[in-house]
Short mmCIF file of C-alpha atoms in Angstrom, two decimals:
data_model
loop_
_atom_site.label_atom_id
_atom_site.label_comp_id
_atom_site.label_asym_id
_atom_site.label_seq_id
_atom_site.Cartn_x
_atom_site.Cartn_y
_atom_site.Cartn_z
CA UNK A 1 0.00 0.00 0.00
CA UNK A 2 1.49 3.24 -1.27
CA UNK A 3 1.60 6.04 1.46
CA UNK A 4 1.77 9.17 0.40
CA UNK A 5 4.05 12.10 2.37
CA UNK A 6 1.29 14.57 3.28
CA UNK A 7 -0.66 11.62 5.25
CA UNK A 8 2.56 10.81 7.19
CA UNK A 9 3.07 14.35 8.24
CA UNK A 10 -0.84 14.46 9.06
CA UNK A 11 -0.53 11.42 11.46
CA UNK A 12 3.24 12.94 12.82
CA UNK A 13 0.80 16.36 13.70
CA UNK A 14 -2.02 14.44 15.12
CA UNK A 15 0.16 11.99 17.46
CA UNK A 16 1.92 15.63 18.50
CA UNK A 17 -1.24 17.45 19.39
CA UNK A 18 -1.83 14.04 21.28
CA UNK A 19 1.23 14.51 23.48
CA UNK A 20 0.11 18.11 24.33
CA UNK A 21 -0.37 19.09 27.70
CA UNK A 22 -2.73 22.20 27.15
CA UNK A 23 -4.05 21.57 30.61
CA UNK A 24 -0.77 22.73 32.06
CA UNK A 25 -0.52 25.62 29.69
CA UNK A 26 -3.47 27.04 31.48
CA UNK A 27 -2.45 30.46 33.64
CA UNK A 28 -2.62 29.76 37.40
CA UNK A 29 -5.95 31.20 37.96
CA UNK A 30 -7.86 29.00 35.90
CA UNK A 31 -6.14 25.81 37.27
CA UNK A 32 -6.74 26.89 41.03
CA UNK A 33 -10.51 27.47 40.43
CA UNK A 34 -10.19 23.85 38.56
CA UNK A 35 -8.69 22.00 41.15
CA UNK A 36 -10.82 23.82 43.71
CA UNK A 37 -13.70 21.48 43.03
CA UNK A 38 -11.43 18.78 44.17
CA UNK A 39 -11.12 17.55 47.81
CA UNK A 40 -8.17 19.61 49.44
CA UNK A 41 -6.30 16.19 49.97
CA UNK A 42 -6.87 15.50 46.27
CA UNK A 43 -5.42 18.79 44.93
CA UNK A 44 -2.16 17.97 47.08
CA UNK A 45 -1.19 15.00 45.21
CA UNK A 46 -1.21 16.94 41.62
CA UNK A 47 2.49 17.88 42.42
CA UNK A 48 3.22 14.70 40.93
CA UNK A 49 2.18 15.33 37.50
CA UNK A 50 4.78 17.34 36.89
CA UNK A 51 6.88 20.61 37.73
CA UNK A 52 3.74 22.55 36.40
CA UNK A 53 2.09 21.19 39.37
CA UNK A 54 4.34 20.60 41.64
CA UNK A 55 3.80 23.84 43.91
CA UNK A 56 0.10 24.88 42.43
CA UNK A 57 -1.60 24.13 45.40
CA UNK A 58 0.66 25.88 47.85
CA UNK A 59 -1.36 28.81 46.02
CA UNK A 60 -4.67 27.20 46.20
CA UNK A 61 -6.81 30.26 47.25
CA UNK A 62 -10.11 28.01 47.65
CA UNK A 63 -9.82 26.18 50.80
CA UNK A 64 -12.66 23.59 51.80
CA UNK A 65 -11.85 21.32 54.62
CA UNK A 66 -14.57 18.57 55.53
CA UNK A 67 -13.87 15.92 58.31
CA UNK A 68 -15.81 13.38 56.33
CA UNK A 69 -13.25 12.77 54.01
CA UNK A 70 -10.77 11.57 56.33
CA UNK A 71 -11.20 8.23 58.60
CA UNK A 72 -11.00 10.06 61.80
CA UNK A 73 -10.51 13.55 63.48
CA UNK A 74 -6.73 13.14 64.34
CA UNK A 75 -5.80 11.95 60.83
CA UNK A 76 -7.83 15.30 59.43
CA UNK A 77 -6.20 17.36 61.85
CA UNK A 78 -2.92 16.74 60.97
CA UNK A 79 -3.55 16.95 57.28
CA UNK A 80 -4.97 20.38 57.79
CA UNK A 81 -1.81 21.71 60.10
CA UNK A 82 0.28 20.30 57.91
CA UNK A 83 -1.54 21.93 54.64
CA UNK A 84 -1.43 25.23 56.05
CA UNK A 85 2.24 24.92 57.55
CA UNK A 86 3.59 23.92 54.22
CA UNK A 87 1.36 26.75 52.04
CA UNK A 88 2.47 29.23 50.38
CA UNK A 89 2.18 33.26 51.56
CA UNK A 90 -1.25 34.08 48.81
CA UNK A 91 -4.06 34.68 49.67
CA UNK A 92 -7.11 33.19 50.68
CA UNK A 93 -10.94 34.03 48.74
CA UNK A 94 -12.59 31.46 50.72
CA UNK A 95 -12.11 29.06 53.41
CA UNK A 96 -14.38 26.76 54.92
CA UNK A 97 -13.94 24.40 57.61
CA UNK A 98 -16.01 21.65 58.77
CA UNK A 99 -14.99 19.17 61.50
CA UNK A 100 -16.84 17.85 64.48
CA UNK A 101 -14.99 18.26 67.20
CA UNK A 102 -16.26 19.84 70.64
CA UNK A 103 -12.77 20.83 71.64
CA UNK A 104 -10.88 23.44 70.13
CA UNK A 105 -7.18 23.40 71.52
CA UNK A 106 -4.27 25.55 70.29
CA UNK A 107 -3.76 23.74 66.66
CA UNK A 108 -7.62 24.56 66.04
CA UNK A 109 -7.29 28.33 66.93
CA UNK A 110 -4.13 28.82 65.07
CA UNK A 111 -5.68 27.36 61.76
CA UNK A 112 -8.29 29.98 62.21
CA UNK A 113 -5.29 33.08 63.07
CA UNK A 114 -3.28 31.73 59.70
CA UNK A 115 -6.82 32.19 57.73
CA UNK A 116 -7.76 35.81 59.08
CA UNK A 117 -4.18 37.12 58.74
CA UNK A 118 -5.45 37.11 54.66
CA UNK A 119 -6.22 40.06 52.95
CA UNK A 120 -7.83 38.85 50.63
CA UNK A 121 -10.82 36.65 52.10
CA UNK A 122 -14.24 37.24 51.33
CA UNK A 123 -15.92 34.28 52.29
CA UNK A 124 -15.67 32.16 55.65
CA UNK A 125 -18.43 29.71 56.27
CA UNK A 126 -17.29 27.85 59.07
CA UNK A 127 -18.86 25.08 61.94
CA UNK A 128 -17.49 25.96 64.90
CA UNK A 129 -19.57 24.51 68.29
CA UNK A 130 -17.62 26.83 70.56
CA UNK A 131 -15.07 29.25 69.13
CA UNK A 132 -15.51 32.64 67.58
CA UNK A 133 -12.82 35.27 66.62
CA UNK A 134 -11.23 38.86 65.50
CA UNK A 135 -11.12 39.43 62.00
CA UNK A 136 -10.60 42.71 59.96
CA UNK A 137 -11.06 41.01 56.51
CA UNK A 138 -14.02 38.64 56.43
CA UNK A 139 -17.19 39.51 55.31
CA UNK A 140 -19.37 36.64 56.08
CA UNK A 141 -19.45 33.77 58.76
CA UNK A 142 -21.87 30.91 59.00
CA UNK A 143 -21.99 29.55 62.54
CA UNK A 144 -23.81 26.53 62.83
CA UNK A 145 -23.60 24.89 66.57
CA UNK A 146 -25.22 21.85 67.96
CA UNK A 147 -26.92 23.18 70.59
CA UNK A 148 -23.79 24.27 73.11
CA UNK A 149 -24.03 27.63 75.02
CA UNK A 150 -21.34 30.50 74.11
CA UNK A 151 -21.04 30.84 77.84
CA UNK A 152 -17.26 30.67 77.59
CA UNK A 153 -16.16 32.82 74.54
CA UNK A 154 -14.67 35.99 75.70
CA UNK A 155 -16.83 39.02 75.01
CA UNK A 156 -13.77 41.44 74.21
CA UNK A 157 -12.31 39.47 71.44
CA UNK A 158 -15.35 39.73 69.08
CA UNK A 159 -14.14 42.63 66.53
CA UNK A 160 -15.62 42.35 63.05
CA UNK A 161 -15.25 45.31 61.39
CA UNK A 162 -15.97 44.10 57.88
CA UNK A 163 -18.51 41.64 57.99
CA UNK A 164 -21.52 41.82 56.26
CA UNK A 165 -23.43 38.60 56.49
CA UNK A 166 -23.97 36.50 60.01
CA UNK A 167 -25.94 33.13 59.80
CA UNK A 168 -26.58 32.26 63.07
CA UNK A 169 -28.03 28.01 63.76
CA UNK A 170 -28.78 25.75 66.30
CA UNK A 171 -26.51 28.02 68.54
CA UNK A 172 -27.37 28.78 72.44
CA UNK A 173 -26.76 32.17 73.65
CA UNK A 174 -26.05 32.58 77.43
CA UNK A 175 -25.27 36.31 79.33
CA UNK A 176 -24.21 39.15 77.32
CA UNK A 177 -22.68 37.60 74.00
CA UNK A 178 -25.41 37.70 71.75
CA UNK A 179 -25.55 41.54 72.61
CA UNK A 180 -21.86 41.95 72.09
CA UNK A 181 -21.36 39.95 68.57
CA UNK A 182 -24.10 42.78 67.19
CA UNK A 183 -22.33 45.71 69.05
CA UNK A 184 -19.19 43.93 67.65
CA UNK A 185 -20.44 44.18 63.82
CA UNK A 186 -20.97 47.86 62.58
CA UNK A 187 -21.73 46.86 59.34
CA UNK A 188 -23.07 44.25 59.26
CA UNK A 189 -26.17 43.86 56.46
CA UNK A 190 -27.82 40.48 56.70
CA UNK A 191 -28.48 38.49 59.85
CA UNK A 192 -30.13 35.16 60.19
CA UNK A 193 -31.02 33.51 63.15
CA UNK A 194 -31.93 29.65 62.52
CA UNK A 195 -33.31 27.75 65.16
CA UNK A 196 -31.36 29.07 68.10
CA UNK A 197 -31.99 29.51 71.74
CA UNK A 198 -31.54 32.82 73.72
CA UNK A 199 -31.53 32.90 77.07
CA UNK A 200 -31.02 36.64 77.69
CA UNK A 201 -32.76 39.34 76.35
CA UNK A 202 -31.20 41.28 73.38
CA UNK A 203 -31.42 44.71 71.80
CA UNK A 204 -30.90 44.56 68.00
CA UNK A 205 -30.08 48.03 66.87
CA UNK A 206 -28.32 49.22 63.52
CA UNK A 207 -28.40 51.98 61.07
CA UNK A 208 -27.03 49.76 58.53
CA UNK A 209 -28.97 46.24 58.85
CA UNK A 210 -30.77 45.08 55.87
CA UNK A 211 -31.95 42.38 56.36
CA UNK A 212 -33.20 40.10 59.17
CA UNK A 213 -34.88 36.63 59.67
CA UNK A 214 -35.68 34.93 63.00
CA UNK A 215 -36.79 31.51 62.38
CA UNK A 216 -37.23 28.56 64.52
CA UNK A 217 -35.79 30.45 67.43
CA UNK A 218 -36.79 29.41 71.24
CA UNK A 219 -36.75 32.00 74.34
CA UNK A 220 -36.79 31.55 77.83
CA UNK A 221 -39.89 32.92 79.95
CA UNK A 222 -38.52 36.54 80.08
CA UNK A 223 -36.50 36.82 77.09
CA UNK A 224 -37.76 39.49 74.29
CA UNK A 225 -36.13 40.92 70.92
CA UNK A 226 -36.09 44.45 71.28
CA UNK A 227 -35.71 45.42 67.12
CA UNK A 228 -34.35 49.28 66.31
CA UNK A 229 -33.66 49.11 62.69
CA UNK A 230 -34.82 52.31 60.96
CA UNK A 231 -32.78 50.86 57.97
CA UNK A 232 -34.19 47.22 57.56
CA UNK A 233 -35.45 46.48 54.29
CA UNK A 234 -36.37 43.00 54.53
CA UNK A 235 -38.14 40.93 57.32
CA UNK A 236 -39.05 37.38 58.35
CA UNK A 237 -40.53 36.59 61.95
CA UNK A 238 -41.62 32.87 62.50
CA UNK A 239 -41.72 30.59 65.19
CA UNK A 240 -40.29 32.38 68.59
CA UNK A 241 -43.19 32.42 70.75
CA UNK A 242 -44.20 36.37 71.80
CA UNK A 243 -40.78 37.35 71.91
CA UNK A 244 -40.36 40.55 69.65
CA UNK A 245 -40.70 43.98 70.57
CA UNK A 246 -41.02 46.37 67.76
CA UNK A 247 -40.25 49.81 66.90
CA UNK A 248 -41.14 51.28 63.85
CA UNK A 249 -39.20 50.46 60.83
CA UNK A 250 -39.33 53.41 57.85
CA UNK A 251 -37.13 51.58 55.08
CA UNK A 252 -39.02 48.19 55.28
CA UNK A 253 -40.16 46.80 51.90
CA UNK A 254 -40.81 43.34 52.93
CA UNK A 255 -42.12 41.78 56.05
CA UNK A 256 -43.64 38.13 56.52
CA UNK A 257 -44.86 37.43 60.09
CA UNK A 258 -46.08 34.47 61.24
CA UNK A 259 -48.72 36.06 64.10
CA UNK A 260 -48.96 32.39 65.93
CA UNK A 261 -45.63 32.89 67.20
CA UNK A 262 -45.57 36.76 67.69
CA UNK A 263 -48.60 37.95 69.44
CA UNK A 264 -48.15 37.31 73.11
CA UNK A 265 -50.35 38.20 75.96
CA UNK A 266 -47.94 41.47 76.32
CA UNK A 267 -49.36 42.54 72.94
CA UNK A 268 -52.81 42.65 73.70
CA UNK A 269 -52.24 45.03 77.12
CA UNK A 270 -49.03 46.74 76.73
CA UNK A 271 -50.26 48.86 73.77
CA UNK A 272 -47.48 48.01 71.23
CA UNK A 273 -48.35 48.58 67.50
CA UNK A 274 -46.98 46.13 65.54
CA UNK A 275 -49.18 46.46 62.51
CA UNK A 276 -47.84 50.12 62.75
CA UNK A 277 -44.65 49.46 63.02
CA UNK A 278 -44.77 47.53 59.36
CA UNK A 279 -46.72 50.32 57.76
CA UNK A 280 -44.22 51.63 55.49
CA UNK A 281 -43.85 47.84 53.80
CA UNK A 282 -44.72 47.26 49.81
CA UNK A 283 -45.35 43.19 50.50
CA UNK A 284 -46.55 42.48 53.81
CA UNK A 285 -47.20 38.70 54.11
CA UNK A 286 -49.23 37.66 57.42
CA UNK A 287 -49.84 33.61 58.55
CA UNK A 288 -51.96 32.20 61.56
CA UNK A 289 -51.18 29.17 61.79
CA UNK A 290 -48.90 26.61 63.48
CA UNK A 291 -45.71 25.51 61.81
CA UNK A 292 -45.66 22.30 63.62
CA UNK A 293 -48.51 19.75 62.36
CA UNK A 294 -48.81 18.60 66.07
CA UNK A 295 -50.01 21.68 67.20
CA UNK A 296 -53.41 21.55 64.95
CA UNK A 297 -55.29 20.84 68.33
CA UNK A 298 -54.18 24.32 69.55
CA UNK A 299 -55.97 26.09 67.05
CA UNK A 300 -59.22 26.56 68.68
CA UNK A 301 -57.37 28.33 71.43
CA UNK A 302 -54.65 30.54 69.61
CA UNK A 303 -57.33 31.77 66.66
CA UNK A 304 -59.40 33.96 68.71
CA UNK A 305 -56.45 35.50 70.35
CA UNK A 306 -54.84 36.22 66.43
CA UNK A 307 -58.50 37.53 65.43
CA UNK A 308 -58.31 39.96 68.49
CA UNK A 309 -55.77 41.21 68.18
CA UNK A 310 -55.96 41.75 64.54
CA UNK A 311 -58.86 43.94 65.68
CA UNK A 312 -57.33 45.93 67.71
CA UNK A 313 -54.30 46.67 66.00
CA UNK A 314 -56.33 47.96 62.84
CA UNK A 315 -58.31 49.59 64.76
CA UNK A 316 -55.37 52.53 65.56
CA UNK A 317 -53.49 51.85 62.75
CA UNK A 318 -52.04 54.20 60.33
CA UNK A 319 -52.35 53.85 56.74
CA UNK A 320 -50.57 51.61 54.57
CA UNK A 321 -49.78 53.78 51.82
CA UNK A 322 -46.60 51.78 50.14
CA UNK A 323 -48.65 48.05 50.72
CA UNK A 324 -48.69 46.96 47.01
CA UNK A 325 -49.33 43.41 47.88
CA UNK A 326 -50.56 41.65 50.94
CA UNK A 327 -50.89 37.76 51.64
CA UNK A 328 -53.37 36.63 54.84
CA UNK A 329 -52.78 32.75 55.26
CA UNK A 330 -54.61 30.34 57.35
CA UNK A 331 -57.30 32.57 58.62
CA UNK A 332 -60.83 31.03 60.62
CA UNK A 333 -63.17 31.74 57.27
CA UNK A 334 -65.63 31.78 60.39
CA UNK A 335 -64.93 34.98 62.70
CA UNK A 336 -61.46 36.34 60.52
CA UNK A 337 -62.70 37.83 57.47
CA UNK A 338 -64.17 40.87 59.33
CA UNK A 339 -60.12 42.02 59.19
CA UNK A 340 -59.83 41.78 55.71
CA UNK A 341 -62.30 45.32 54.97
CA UNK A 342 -59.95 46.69 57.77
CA UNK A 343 -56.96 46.11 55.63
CA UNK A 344 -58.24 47.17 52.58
CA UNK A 345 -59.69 50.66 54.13
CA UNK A 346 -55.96 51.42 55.48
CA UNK A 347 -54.31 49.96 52.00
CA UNK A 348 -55.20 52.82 49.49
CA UNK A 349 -52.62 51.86 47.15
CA UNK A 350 -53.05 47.62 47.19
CA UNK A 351 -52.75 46.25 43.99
CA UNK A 352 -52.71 42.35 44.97
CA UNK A 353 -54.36 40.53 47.62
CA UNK A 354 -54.07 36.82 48.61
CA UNK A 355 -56.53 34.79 51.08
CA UNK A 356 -55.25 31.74 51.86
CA UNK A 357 -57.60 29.33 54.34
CA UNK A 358 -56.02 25.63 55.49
CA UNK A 359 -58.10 23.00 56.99
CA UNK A 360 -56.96 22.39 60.34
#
């Protein structure tokens, strides 16, 4: 078989473009954000490939630690002292760290020192059951406890001068510390508290809070949420049993309330306007009923209390002016529709309206 020239200098090209490593060629920033979506362990053992690789993840500025990835908690803490001893001096966009350990010794704490000493970071979720600490770079923490109480932490060292988003869950909040981590936060944006348990009372007051949800929150007896955000734009109340004291919030654009949880006794005698204090909202979203399926049988009791103080409260109300749209859930079709004329009188601009009624 006669083979001509041009097809053996086709197949030399082909067998060449093979042998190509345009992986490598890649700059730096691309590969890092590559081998980011690799386990940290994983990006490590590239240095084998070859001298391209050999130091690329000393530069690594995507850090994601998980304890599940190693067999047990001393084998992943020494890989992650001895990652961080043996990285290089960039640094570090995000970092998150996610172990299960209830004791944070020395090793633990200076993981978290090496990580806030970068300039750089903008992102630090991080599951930490009893530590928190000084930072003048991050912007955002996610603190996600199992329950302990933040008895111990010292009050002095929270300093977060840059952070902009908390996420607060399952965390336990004992004597002054849930008071000082606001006070410790001057501009801070976004706050989310997720099914956490104060046992103190707490003043929540910013000129520079956005936005705030309290869900699935517990209090004890004489706990209450004092809120004095004039610049809140967003907020969602659900689930903390008649524990929120309200003063009136001028930049609010969205509310959702969920009045099973927030209309104590205290409402109903002390003469606090809540309704009021929502009045400059464009979506106001209210629900009456129980979160928890188990708590159907309370209905009969809670209802009437909802219905009067929903009288009440309209009845001294000012105007809604801004409310575009409102949403009424779970309402007794029996004895709760007189409200709805109420909220259409004081809603001069409303535009949509939603009734929603659940069998209970």
């Amino acid at each position: 078989m006669l083979i001509r020239p041009e097809q053996v200098l086709a197949k030399r090209k082909s067998m060449e473009l093979g042998d190509l490593d345009r992986l490598s060629n890649l700059p730096d920033e691309i590969l890092h954000r590559i081998i980011s979506f690799m386990k940290v362990r994983h990006t490590v053992q590239t240095c084998i490939l070859s001298k391209r690789w050999k130091n690329l993840w000393r530069q690594l500025p995507y850090l994601n630690f998980n304890h599940v990835d190693f067999r047990n908690s001393c084998q992943f803490d020494r890989f992650v002292d001895s990652f961080l001893k043996h990285r290089g001096t960039s640094g570090i966009k995000t970092f998150h760290l996610d172990w299960k350990s209830f004791n944070v010794g020395e090793t633990t704490k200076s993981w978290i020192n090496y990580v806030f000493t970068s300039e750089h970071l903008g992102y630090y979720p991080v599951e930490l059951p009893h530590s928190f600490f000084p930072s003048s770079s991050i912007e955002e923490i996610y603190l996600r406890g199992s329950y302990f109480p933040m008895k111990e932490i010292r009050h002095d060292s929270i300093d977060l001068v840059k952070l902009k988003c908390l996420h607060l869950s399952r965390v336990c909040w004992i004597d002054e510390f849930m008071q000082n981590l606001i006070t410790g936060c001057p501009r801070l944006e976004e706050m989310t508290m997720e099914d956490c348990t104060l046992e103190t009372s707490i003043i929540i007051g910013s000129r520079v809070l956005k936005k705030l949800v309290i869900e699935d929150c517990s209090c004890s007896t004489d706990v209450k949420i004092h809120l004095s955000i004039p610049s809140l734009c967003s907020l969602h109340v659900s689930a903390i049993p008649g524990k929120v004291l309200w003063e009136n919030m001028p930049s609010l654009v969205t509310a959702h309330l969920n009045l099973w949880y927030s209309v104590p006794d205290c409402y109903r005698n002390s003469g606090y306007k809540l309704l009021s204090s929502l009045s400059n909202a464009t979506n106001l979203k209210l629900t009456c009923g129980p979160l928890n399926c188990k708590q159907k049988n309370d209905v009969l009791i809670i209802q009437p209390i909802i219905k009067d103080f929903l009288e009440k409260e309209l009845l001294d109300c000012v105007a809604f002016n801004n409310l575009k749209s409102l949403y009424l859930g779970e309402l007794d079709v029996n004895t709760d529709f007189i409200v709805v004329p109420q909220f259409f009188h004081l809603s001069p601009n409303l535009e949509v309206f939603t009734l929603c009624h659940e069998e209970v």
